[in-house]
XYZ file of N, CA, C and O in Angstrom:
796
model
N 0.831 -1.164 0.000
C 0.000 0.000 0.000
C 0.884 1.238 0.000
O 1.819 1.339 0.753
N 0.557 2.193 -0.881
C 1.407 3.384 -1.030
C 0.875 4.491 -0.149
O -0.319 4.589 0.106
N 1.803 5.368 0.295
C 1.393 6.538 1.096
C 0.790 7.577 0.182
O 1.389 7.969 -0.815
N -0.435 8.010 0.501
C -1.093 9.047 -0.279
C -1.151 10.333 0.552
O -1.301 10.282 1.764
N -1.058 11.506 -0.097
C -1.133 12.764 0.668
C -2.535 12.931 1.243
O -3.510 12.477 0.667
N -2.631 13.593 2.400
C -3.959 13.798 3.007
C -4.802 14.732 2.146
O -4.260 15.539 1.398
N -6.116 14.614 2.205
C -6.968 15.501 1.407
C -6.775 16.954 1.829
O -6.412 17.245 2.962
N -7.063 17.856 0.894
C -6.886 19.281 1.211
C -7.870 19.686 2.302
O -8.986 19.204 2.353
N -7.420 20.597 3.164
C -8.262 21.043 4.272
C -8.176 20.139 5.481
O -8.808 20.398 6.483
N -7.388 19.069 5.398
C -7.261 18.141 6.512
C -6.110 18.569 7.407
O -5.025 18.903 6.923
N -6.376 18.618 8.713
C -5.325 18.896 9.681
C -5.243 17.700 10.603
O -6.264 17.262 11.147
N -4.058 17.183 10.838
C -3.946 16.048 11.768
C -4.306 16.497 13.178
O -4.130 17.661 13.526
N -4.865 15.603 13.974
C -5.238 15.973 15.347
C -4.003 16.355 16.154
O -2.931 15.783 15.943
N -4.124 17.359 17.050
C -2.975 17.751 17.872
C -2.659 16.653 18.871
O -3.511 15.833 19.200
N -1.418 16.649 19.343
C -1.054 15.620 20.332
C -1.853 15.816 21.613
O -2.229 16.926 21.957
N -2.115 14.776 22.300
C -2.836 14.838 23.564
C -4.275 14.370 23.436
O -5.014 14.402 24.391
N -4.697 13.937 22.278
C -6.023 13.393 22.109
C -7.140 14.420 22.002
O -8.305 14.058 22.109
N -6.814 15.730 21.833
C -7.864 16.744 21.688
C -8.374 16.761 20.260
O -7.621 16.542 19.316
N -9.660 17.067 20.077
C -10.173 17.128 18.703
C -9.629 18.369 17.999
O -9.315 19.374 18.639
N -9.486 18.293 16.685
C -8.978 19.462 15.960
C -10.006 20.596 15.991
O -11.198 20.359 16.141
N -9.538 21.865 15.892
C -10.491 22.979 15.878
C -11.315 22.949 14.613
O -10.865 22.460 13.581
N -12.535 23.467 14.659
C -13.334 23.506 13.437
C -12.678 24.428 12.418
O -12.018 25.400 12.765
N -12.832 24.116 11.169
C -12.163 24.902 10.138
C -13.184 25.488 9.181
O -14.231 24.923 8.939
N -12.853 26.659 8.679
C -13.640 27.329 7.659
C -12.719 27.540 6.475
O -11.906 28.463 6.482
N -12.816 26.705 5.486
C -11.943 26.859 4.335
C -10.491 26.638 4.682
O -9.607 27.244 4.091
N -10.203 25.821 5.670
C -8.825 25.562 6.042
C -8.333 26.450 7.173
O -7.229 26.277 7.644
N -9.134 27.438 7.629
C -8.716 28.342 8.703
C -9.504 28.033 9.962
O -10.684 27.702 9.898
N -8.882 28.191 11.128
C -9.624 27.960 12.373
C -10.740 28.993 12.540
O -10.649 30.108 12.050
N -11.805 28.598 13.231
C -12.936 29.502 13.467
C -12.493 30.642 14.379
O -11.705 30.439 15.298
N -12.975 31.886 14.144
C -12.604 33.002 15.013
C -13.231 32.840 16.391
O -14.260 32.193 16.539
N -12.580 33.386 17.407
C -13.164 33.266 18.749
C -14.484 34.037 18.815
O -14.654 35.033 18.124
N -15.409 33.566 19.630
C -16.698 34.273 19.720
C -16.509 35.646 20.339
O -15.646 35.853 21.186
N -17.332 36.635 19.909
C -17.271 37.992 20.442
C -17.912 38.063 21.810
O -18.479 37.087 22.293
N -17.808 39.243 22.463
C -18.423 39.374 23.783
C -19.933 39.266 23.676
O -20.523 39.712 22.703
N -20.564 38.671 24.654
C -22.014 38.511 24.576
C -22.706 39.874 24.628
O -22.240 40.801 25.276
N -23.822 39.982 23.929
C -24.594 41.224 23.926
C -25.239 41.422 25.299
O -25.737 40.480 25.899
N -25.180 42.658 25.797
C -25.775 42.963 27.100
C -27.273 43.182 26.945
O -27.729 43.680 25.917
N -28.055 42.869 27.961
C -29.496 43.142 27.881
C -29.757 44.643 27.973
O -28.921 45.410 28.451
N -30.932 45.073 27.542
C -31.291 46.499 27.574
C -31.205 47.071 28.978
O -30.887 48.245 29.158
N -31.473 46.249 29.993
C -31.461 46.723 31.374
C -30.064 47.163 31.819
O -29.923 47.847 32.835
N -29.027 46.766 31.074
C -27.656 47.159 31.425
C -27.370 48.603 31.039
O -26.350 49.159 31.441
N -28.257 49.211 30.257
C -28.068 50.587 29.805
C -29.056 51.509 30.527
O -30.061 51.062 31.073
N -28.763 52.797 30.511
C -29.565 53.786 31.246
C -30.943 53.949 30.613
O -31.044 54.143 29.401
N -32.018 53.919 31.402
C -33.369 54.104 30.867
C -33.564 55.503 30.272
O -32.917 56.471 30.679
N -34.484 55.586 29.339
C -34.755 56.830 28.619
C -35.201 57.942 29.568
O -34.747 59.084 29.456
N -36.059 57.638 30.530
C -36.572 58.665 31.426
C -35.456 59.275 32.286
O -35.451 60.479 32.549
N -34.501 58.453 32.699
C -33.359 58.984 33.459
C -32.561 59.958 32.607
O -32.078 60.986 33.099
N -32.446 59.652 31.324
C -31.711 60.541 30.422
C -32.462 61.859 30.231
O -31.848 62.929 30.163
N -33.785 61.793 30.168
C -34.585 63.008 30.021
C -34.416 63.902 31.252
O -34.197 65.113 31.126
N -34.500 63.312 32.453
C -34.333 64.098 33.675
C -32.932 64.714 33.739
O -32.776 65.864 34.161
N -31.925 63.962 33.335
C -30.556 64.496 33.336
C -30.440 65.685 32.390
O -29.799 66.695 32.712
N -31.079 65.577 31.215
C -31.050 66.685 30.249
C -31.713 67.932 30.835
O -31.193 69.037 30.713
N -32.848 67.743 31.494
C -33.540 68.881 32.106
C -32.668 69.529 33.179
O -32.551 70.757 33.253
N -32.038 68.712 34.022
C -31.168 69.234 35.077
C -29.996 69.996 34.465
O -29.607 71.066 34.960
N -29.429 69.471 33.389
C -28.288 70.131 32.747
C -28.652 71.503 32.189
O -27.827 72.414 32.171
N -29.890 71.668 31.716
C -30.265 72.924 31.073
C -30.941 73.932 32.003
O -31.111 75.094 31.623
N -31.303 73.532 33.232
C -31.897 74.489 34.173
C -30.938 75.658 34.457
O -31.338 76.824 34.354
N -29.654 75.418 34.785
C -28.753 76.556 35.011
C -28.593 77.445 33.786
O -28.503 78.674 33.919
N -28.580 76.855 32.600
C -28.452 77.642 31.372
C -29.596 78.648 31.260
O -29.375 79.852 31.049
N -30.825 78.169 31.437
C -31.981 79.053 31.311
C -32.073 80.038 32.474
O -32.554 81.163 32.304
N -31.606 79.659 33.655
C -31.573 80.591 34.777
C -30.626 81.754 34.500
O -30.949 82.914 34.777
N -29.455 81.437 33.952
C -28.479 82.493 33.645
C -29.037 83.441 32.585
O -28.950 84.672 32.726
N -29.623 82.878 31.533
C -30.228 83.726 30.496
C -31.369 84.547 31.101
O -31.527 85.735 30.792
N -32.150 83.927 31.977
C -33.263 84.628 32.621
C -32.797 85.788 33.488
O -33.448 86.840 33.545
N -31.657 85.631 34.160
C -31.115 86.730 34.964
C -30.775 87.913 34.059
O -31.043 89.077 34.400
N -30.197 87.619 32.903
C -29.894 88.688 31.952
C -31.146 89.429 31.520
O -31.152 90.669 31.440
N -32.226 88.707 31.260
C -33.487 89.352 30.869
C -34.083 90.154 32.028
O -34.682 91.211 31.818
N -33.906 89.643 33.262
C -34.398 90.372 34.434
C -33.646 91.691 34.603
O -34.249 92.722 34.942
N -32.342 91.672 34.375
C -31.553 92.903 34.448
C -32.025 93.885 33.370
O -32.160 95.088 33.618
N -32.300 93.357 32.178
C -32.805 94.209 31.088
C -34.116 94.887 31.499
O -34.295 96.091 31.292
N -35.016 94.141 32.108
C -36.314 94.687 32.504
C -36.187 95.661 33.677
O -36.829 96.710 33.722
N -35.313 95.297 34.645
C -35.187 96.119 35.856
C -34.478 97.444 35.609
O -34.622 98.384 36.404
N -33.704 97.532 34.550
C -32.941 98.764 34.311
C -33.527 99.598 33.173
O -32.824 100.424 32.582
N -34.800 99.396 32.872
C -35.425 100.221 31.830
C -35.405 101.690 32.224
O -35.507 102.022 33.402
N -35.288 102.523 31.225
C -35.252 103.967 31.476
C -36.431 104.634 30.780
O -36.824 104.242 29.684
N -36.969 105.652 31.447
C -38.064 106.421 30.863
C -37.557 107.830 30.549
O -36.960 108.488 31.409
N -37.771 108.245 29.324
C -37.363 109.595 28.906
C -38.604 110.364 28.480
O -39.467 109.838 27.782
N -38.707 111.605 28.945
C -39.862 112.445 28.612
C -39.400 113.683 27.844
O -38.367 114.266 28.153
N -40.194 114.057 26.867
C -39.921 115.247 26.056
C -41.171 116.109 26.051
O -42.280 115.627 25.846
N -40.981 117.391 26.279
C -42.112 118.327 26.252
C -42.184 118.978 24.879
O -41.180 119.475 24.369
N -43.369 118.916 24.304
C -43.571 119.504 22.971
C -43.720 121.023 23.111
O -44.624 121.509 23.782
N -42.786 121.723 22.495
C -42.853 123.186 22.546
C -43.149 123.774 21.176
O -42.901 124.948 20.915
N -43.697 122.902 20.323
C -44.030 123.387 18.981
C -45.353 124.142 19.020
O -46.015 124.234 20.061
N -45.751 124.629 17.883
C -47.017 125.390 17.784
C -48.229 124.525 18.082
O -49.309 125.033 18.383
N -48.061 123.187 18.008
C -49.217 122.309 18.232
C -49.495 122.091 19.723
O -50.574 121.656 20.095
N -48.506 122.338 20.560
C -48.642 122.240 22.012
C -49.307 120.920 22.442
O -50.378 120.896 23.039
N -48.632 119.827 22.106
C -49.188 118.497 22.402
C -48.830 118.013 23.810
O -49.176 116.903 24.191
N -48.125 118.793 24.556
C -47.798 118.418 25.927
C -46.527 117.599 26.025
O -45.622 117.703 25.207
N -46.475 116.752 27.043
C -45.273 115.963 27.321
C -45.416 114.547 26.767
O -46.450 113.914 26.935
N -44.343 114.072 26.138
C -44.296 112.703 25.622
C -43.269 111.913 26.432
O -42.144 112.385 26.635
N -43.625 110.727 26.879
C -42.701 109.861 27.634
C -42.587 108.505 26.931
O -43.586 107.961 26.443
N -41.376 108.003 26.909
C -41.139 106.686 26.306
C -40.193 105.891 27.204
O -39.251 106.450 27.777
N -40.479 104.603 27.343
C -39.628 103.721 28.150
C -38.816 102.828 27.220
O -39.353 102.222 26.295
N -37.525 102.755 27.478
C -36.648 101.931 26.648
C -35.605 101.228 27.489
O -35.474 101.466 28.697
N -34.877 100.340 26.856
C -33.847 99.566 27.551
C -32.622 100.424 27.804
O -32.222 101.228 26.954
N -32.032 100.224 28.959
C -30.794 100.930 29.276
C -29.621 100.225 28.595
O -29.718 99.076 28.168
N -28.507 100.919 28.544
C -27.298 100.311 27.967
C -26.852 99.116 28.794
O -26.487 98.073 28.261
N -26.898 99.263 30.125
C -26.514 98.148 31.007
C -27.420 96.946 30.768
O -26.959 95.804 30.689
N -28.719 97.182 30.645
C -29.661 96.087 30.414
C -29.418 95.392 29.090
O -29.446 94.159 29.007
N -29.156 96.172 28.047
C -28.914 95.575 26.733
C -27.627 94.762 26.721
O -27.590 93.649 26.194
N -26.568 95.309 27.312
C -25.288 94.578 27.367
C -25.446 93.298 28.184
O -24.922 92.236 27.820
N -26.197 93.394 29.289
C -26.395 92.213 30.144
C -27.188 91.126 29.422
O -26.809 89.954 29.424
N -28.308 91.520 28.806
C -29.215 90.540 28.203
C -28.707 89.992 26.880
O -28.993 88.848 26.523
N -27.941 90.799 26.142
C -27.516 90.373 24.808
C -26.080 89.875 24.752
O -25.684 89.238 23.768
N -25.287 90.132 25.804
C -23.884 89.718 25.739
C -23.411 88.987 26.994
O -23.061 87.818 26.944
N -23.405 89.696 28.143
C -22.761 89.136 29.341
C -23.393 87.818 29.778
O -22.713 86.787 29.892
N -24.696 87.792 29.998
C -25.334 86.580 30.520
C -25.437 85.456 29.474
O -25.254 84.285 29.819
N -25.693 85.757 28.184
C -25.628 84.675 27.196
C -24.241 84.033 27.101
O -24.123 82.817 26.958
N -23.178 84.847 27.220
C -21.818 84.287 27.186
C -21.581 83.414 28.409
O -21.010 82.320 28.309
N -22.040 83.874 29.595
C -21.901 83.061 30.803
C -22.659 81.735 30.668
O -22.172 80.678 31.084
N -23.858 81.787 30.081
C -24.646 80.567 29.885
C -23.934 79.612 28.933
O -23.908 78.393 29.159
N -23.328 80.167 27.879
C -22.589 79.331 26.921
C -21.355 78.703 27.570
O -21.049 77.535 27.351
N -20.657 79.493 28.398
C -19.483 78.962 29.110
C -19.902 77.801 30.009
O -19.217 76.772 30.085
N -21.024 77.951 30.681
C -21.530 76.862 31.530
C -21.774 75.597 30.700
O -21.386 74.498 31.102
N -22.437 75.741 29.539
C -22.719 74.567 28.703
C -21.440 73.898 28.225
O -21.331 72.666 28.230
N -20.457 74.701 27.790
C -19.183 74.131 27.314
C -18.482 73.394 28.449
O -17.955 72.296 28.263
N -18.500 73.994 29.646
C -17.872 73.322 30.788
C -18.613 72.033 31.144
O -17.998 70.977 31.333
N -19.958 72.101 31.238
C -20.738 70.962 31.711
C -20.825 69.838 30.672
O -20.556 68.675 30.981
N -21.241 70.180 29.449
C -21.485 69.146 28.429
C -20.275 68.879 27.550
O -20.266 67.903 26.789
N -19.269 69.741 27.646
C -18.038 69.501 26.908
C -16.963 68.926 27.812
O -16.652 67.748 27.776
N -16.441 69.777 28.692
C -15.314 69.364 29.537
C -15.706 68.304 30.571
O -15.141 67.221 30.609
N -16.685 68.629 31.422
C -17.027 67.711 32.531
C -17.515 66.366 32.005
O -17.069 65.309 32.457
N -18.453 66.402 31.063
C -18.979 65.153 30.502
C -17.913 64.409 29.716
O -17.814 63.190 29.785
N -17.092 65.152 28.967
C -16.071 64.507 28.150
C -14.981 63.836 28.953
O -14.496 62.758 28.599
N -14.575 64.457 30.075
C -13.469 63.925 30.872
C -13.922 62.857 31.859
O -13.266 61.836 32.042
N -15.087 63.078 32.500
C -15.541 62.137 33.542
C -16.652 61.204 33.063
O -16.930 60.204 33.717
N -17.311 61.560 31.947
C -18.464 60.789 31.490
C -19.774 61.282 32.090
O -20.844 60.835 31.688
N -19.684 62.205 33.066
C -20.880 62.680 33.767
C -21.001 64.189 33.670
O -20.117 64.910 34.121
N -22.103 64.662 33.117
C -22.474 66.065 33.264
C -23.092 66.213 34.651
O -23.225 65.227 35.388
N -23.478 67.429 35.008
C -24.133 67.627 36.304
C -25.397 66.771 36.390
O -25.632 66.068 37.379
N -26.213 66.801 35.339
C -27.449 66.018 35.337
C -27.200 64.520 35.397
O -27.900 63.790 36.108
N -26.200 64.052 34.661
C -25.892 62.617 34.671
C -25.381 62.178 36.043
O -25.661 61.065 36.492
N -24.599 63.038 36.702
C -24.130 62.702 38.056
C -25.305 62.553 39.007
O -25.359 61.607 39.793
N -26.257 63.495 38.940
C -27.411 63.443 39.837
C -28.267 62.214 39.544
O -28.775 61.560 40.462
N -28.398 61.862 38.251
C -29.221 60.704 37.872
C -28.442 59.387 37.885
O -28.946 58.349 37.501
N -27.172 59.439 38.286
C -26.346 58.240 38.518
C -26.081 57.412 37.255
O -26.261 56.198 37.245
N -25.663 58.068 36.182
C -25.180 57.327 35.012
C -24.135 58.149 34.295
O -23.915 59.318 34.625
N -23.449 57.510 33.347
C -22.412 58.222 32.612
C -22.404 57.839 31.156
O -22.914 56.770 30.765
N -21.805 58.706 30.352
C -21.676 58.512 28.909
C -20.279 57.991 28.620
O -19.292 58.595 29.036
N -20.198 56.852 27.913
C -18.884 56.277 27.588
C -18.849 55.846 26.127
O -19.880 55.718 25.472
N -17.650 55.623 25.641
C -17.473 55.074 24.301
C -17.827 53.590 24.320
O -17.402 52.850 25.218
N -18.573 53.162 23.337
C -18.953 51.749 23.238
C -17.731 50.880 22.958
O -17.675 49.725 23.354
N -16.729 51.464 22.294
C -15.548 50.679 21.903
C -14.530 50.556 23.029
O -13.925 49.508 23.216
N -14.317 51.646 23.783
C -13.273 51.638 24.809
C -13.807 51.491 26.227
O -13.060 51.118 27.124
N -15.083 51.824 26.437
C -15.638 51.795 27.781
C -15.202 52.979 28.636
O -15.405 52.984 29.841
N -14.598 53.994 28.001
C -14.102 55.168 28.722
C -14.835 56.412 28.247
O -15.464 56.415 27.196
N -14.740 57.522 29.018
C -15.334 58.786 28.564
C -14.770 59.199 27.205
O -13.640 58.839 26.850
N -15.548 59.972 26.453
C -15.208 60.235 25.049
C -14.288 61.436 24.847
O -13.834 61.681 23.732
N -14.001 62.201 25.875
C -13.088 63.332 25.756
C -13.823 64.635 25.445
O -14.953 64.645 24.956
N -13.135 65.729 25.713
C -13.716 67.064 25.583
C -14.191 67.352 24.159
O -15.326 67.778 23.938
N -13.332 67.118 23.168
C -13.667 67.435 21.779
C -14.871 66.662 21.267
O -15.797 67.237 20.694
N -14.870 65.343 21.472
C -15.980 64.521 20.988
C -17.279 64.833 21.734
O -18.364 64.756 21.167
N -17.165 65.202 23.008
C -18.358 65.557 23.763
C -18.983 66.834 23.204
O -20.204 66.934 23.088
N -18.139 67.801 22.821
C -18.660 69.020 22.188
C -19.289 68.705 20.835
O -20.356 69.225 20.501
N -18.624 67.852 20.045
C -19.168 67.457 18.738
C -20.531 66.808 18.919
O -21.471 67.069 18.157
N -20.663 65.976 19.935
C -21.933 65.298 20.218
C -23.052 66.315 20.445
O -24.146 66.185 19.894
N -22.775 67.338 21.255
C -23.798 68.349 21.532
C -24.109 69.185 20.292
O -25.250 69.582 20.075
N -23.095 69.445 19.470
C -23.324 70.206 18.234
C -24.212 69.424 17.267
O -25.046 70.000 16.575
N -24.041 68.101 17.213
C -24.895 67.283 16.348
C -26.344 67.369 16.822
O -27.270 67.468 16.011
N -26.544 67.348 18.144
C -27.902 67.524 18.674
C -28.487 68.868 18.249
O -29.663 68.968 17.896
N -27.660 69.930 18.277
C -28.131 71.253 17.855
C -28.521 71.260 16.386
O -29.508 71.873 15.992
N -27.735 70.563 15.550
C -28.053 70.482 14.121
C -29.381 69.758 13.921
O -30.246 70.198 13.155
N -29.564 68.637 14.632
C -30.845 67.906 14.556
C -32.002 68.803 14.990
O -33.060 68.814 14.373
N -31.775 69.565 16.071
C -32.827 70.426 16.598
C -33.151 71.563 15.636
O -34.299 71.960 15.496
N -32.138 72.063 14.951
C -32.357 73.146 14.010
C -33.093 72.732 12.753
O -33.666 73.568 12.053
N -33.099 71.447 12.456
C -33.762 70.950 11.242
C -35.240 70.694 11.530
O -35.708 69.561 11.473
N -35.953 71.749 11.852
C -37.405 71.708 12.079
C -37.814 70.912 13.309
O -39.000 70.682 13.523
N -36.879 70.444 14.102
C -37.224 69.753 15.333
C -37.560 68.285 15.179
O -37.354 67.511 16.092
N -38.086 67.858 14.025
C -38.508 66.467 13.858
C -37.320 65.497 13.923
O -37.394 64.495 14.642
N -36.197 65.762 13.205
C -35.048 64.848 13.348
C -34.551 64.770 14.788
O -34.176 63.701 15.260
N -34.564 65.915 15.494
C -34.132 65.905 16.891
C -35.067 65.039 17.725
O -34.616 64.253 18.561
N -36.377 65.155 17.502
C -37.349 64.371 18.263
C -37.147 62.874 18.028
O -37.147 62.073 18.971
N -36.937 62.498 16.767
C -36.688 61.084 16.461
C -35.390 60.627 17.115
O -35.310 59.531 17.690
N -34.363 61.483 17.036
C -33.055 61.129 17.603
C -33.133 60.870 19.092
O -32.551 59.909 19.595
N -33.874 61.718 19.816
C -33.910 61.567 21.272
C -34.936 60.541 21.750
O -34.842 60.066 22.884
N -35.901 60.195 20.900
C -36.863 59.150 21.279
C -36.350 57.751 20.943
O -36.931 56.757 21.380
N -35.278 57.666 20.180
C -34.757 56.379 19.715
C -34.487 55.373 20.847
O -34.703 54.173 20.670
N -34.026 55.811 22.045
C -33.783 54.830 23.111
C -35.021 54.063 23.559
O -34.902 53.014 24.190
N -36.206 54.566 23.237
C -37.430 53.878 23.660
C -37.582 52.511 23.005
O -38.222 51.623 23.564
N -36.994 52.330 21.813
C -37.116 51.029 21.144
C -35.771 50.404 20.783
O -35.724 49.305 20.250
N -34.673 51.077 21.077
C -33.357 50.546 20.732
C -32.873 49.576 21.810
O -33.080 49.812 23.003
N -32.214 48.499 21.384
C -31.753 47.475 22.325
C -30.720 48.019 23.306
O -30.665 47.598 24.460
N -29.884 48.962 22.859
C -28.853 49.531 23.733
C -29.281 50.885 24.301
O -28.475 51.578 24.905
N -30.536 51.248 24.069
C -31.083 52.513 24.548
C -30.242 53.708 24.090
O -30.005 54.650 24.842
N -29.788 53.640 22.844
C -28.983 54.718 22.267
C -29.866 55.701 21.501
O -30.842 55.309 20.872
N -29.483 56.974 21.534
C -30.088 57.940 20.634
C -29.415 57.777 19.272
O -28.420 57.056 19.141
N -29.939 58.461 18.254
C -29.286 58.389 16.941
C -27.878 58.970 17.000
O -26.969 58.487 16.323
N -27.689 60.002 17.806
C -26.351 60.576 17.947
C -25.414 59.576 18.621
O -24.247 59.457 18.250
N -25.913 58.833 19.607
C -25.111 57.768 20.217
C -24.695 56.740 19.164
O -23.563 56.254 19.170
N -25.611 56.409 18.271
C -25.294 55.437 17.217
C -24.194 55.982 16.311
O -23.268 55.260 15.932
N -24.308 57.264 15.946
C -23.319 57.876 15.053
C -21.935 57.873 15.693
O -20.932 57.559 15.039
N -21.868 58.187 16.982
C -20.576 58.328 17.666
C -20.164 57.086 18.448
O -19.124 57.095 19.104
N -20.959 56.029 18.405
C -20.675 54.775 19.145
C -20.520 55.050 20.646
O -19.530 54.658 21.271
N -21.510 55.737 21.212
C -21.520 55.983 22.650
C -22.738 55.321 23.289
O -23.734 55.102 22.613
N -22.621 55.015 24.564
C -23.733 54.449 25.316
C -23.765 55.107 26.698
O -22.763 55.617 27.179
N -24.940 55.078 27.312
C -25.090 55.562 28.685
C -25.311 54.376 29.594
O -26.189 53.542 29.329
N -24.493 54.280 30.622
C -24.555 53.140 31.548
C -24.653 53.638 32.986
O -24.113 54.689 33.322
N -25.347 52.886 33.846
C -25.452 53.298 35.260
C -24.083 53.326 35.937
O -23.173 52.579 35.570
N -23.961 54.198 36.921
C -22.708 54.263 37.712
C -22.619 53.085 38.659
O -23.611 52.583 39.129
């Protein structure tokens, strides 16, 4: 009897009596990936809504203070008509310079600085904005399991603004997406591969 070569795709069994690994076209099968987590492992939609509200309360308070200063510093100017028509005194109320600067510049800039710090720096570095800390969850990268960093956190918020600016409907769909998504991700989370997980 002559020695014949083994058929193609055949691997001799390894020493020790173990069965050979399964093969796909002559290559060993890839190791299985990590098991998918259940939806309960991710932050519920309502917790995310409350966190968003908490995050934006200081923003609107700061803007509101600017408007209050504008209203409180109104000035009234009166002019007496000395023309031939003798129409008497005319009075008009208008915004003061301090009120206009406060409402249109100082307080809006302070509100913007707060948002950049809270939703950019704080959320990007720690994974938790003020609202997320209070609601006990954090935002992390799906790939690394770590916070996404200052730059990506700002990009994330800018994408939400773009969605919101497009007639509101894309933003509404984006933020309601966790109600039926297995990982409870918004559309922006899907785009950036981020997830919200309990602390």
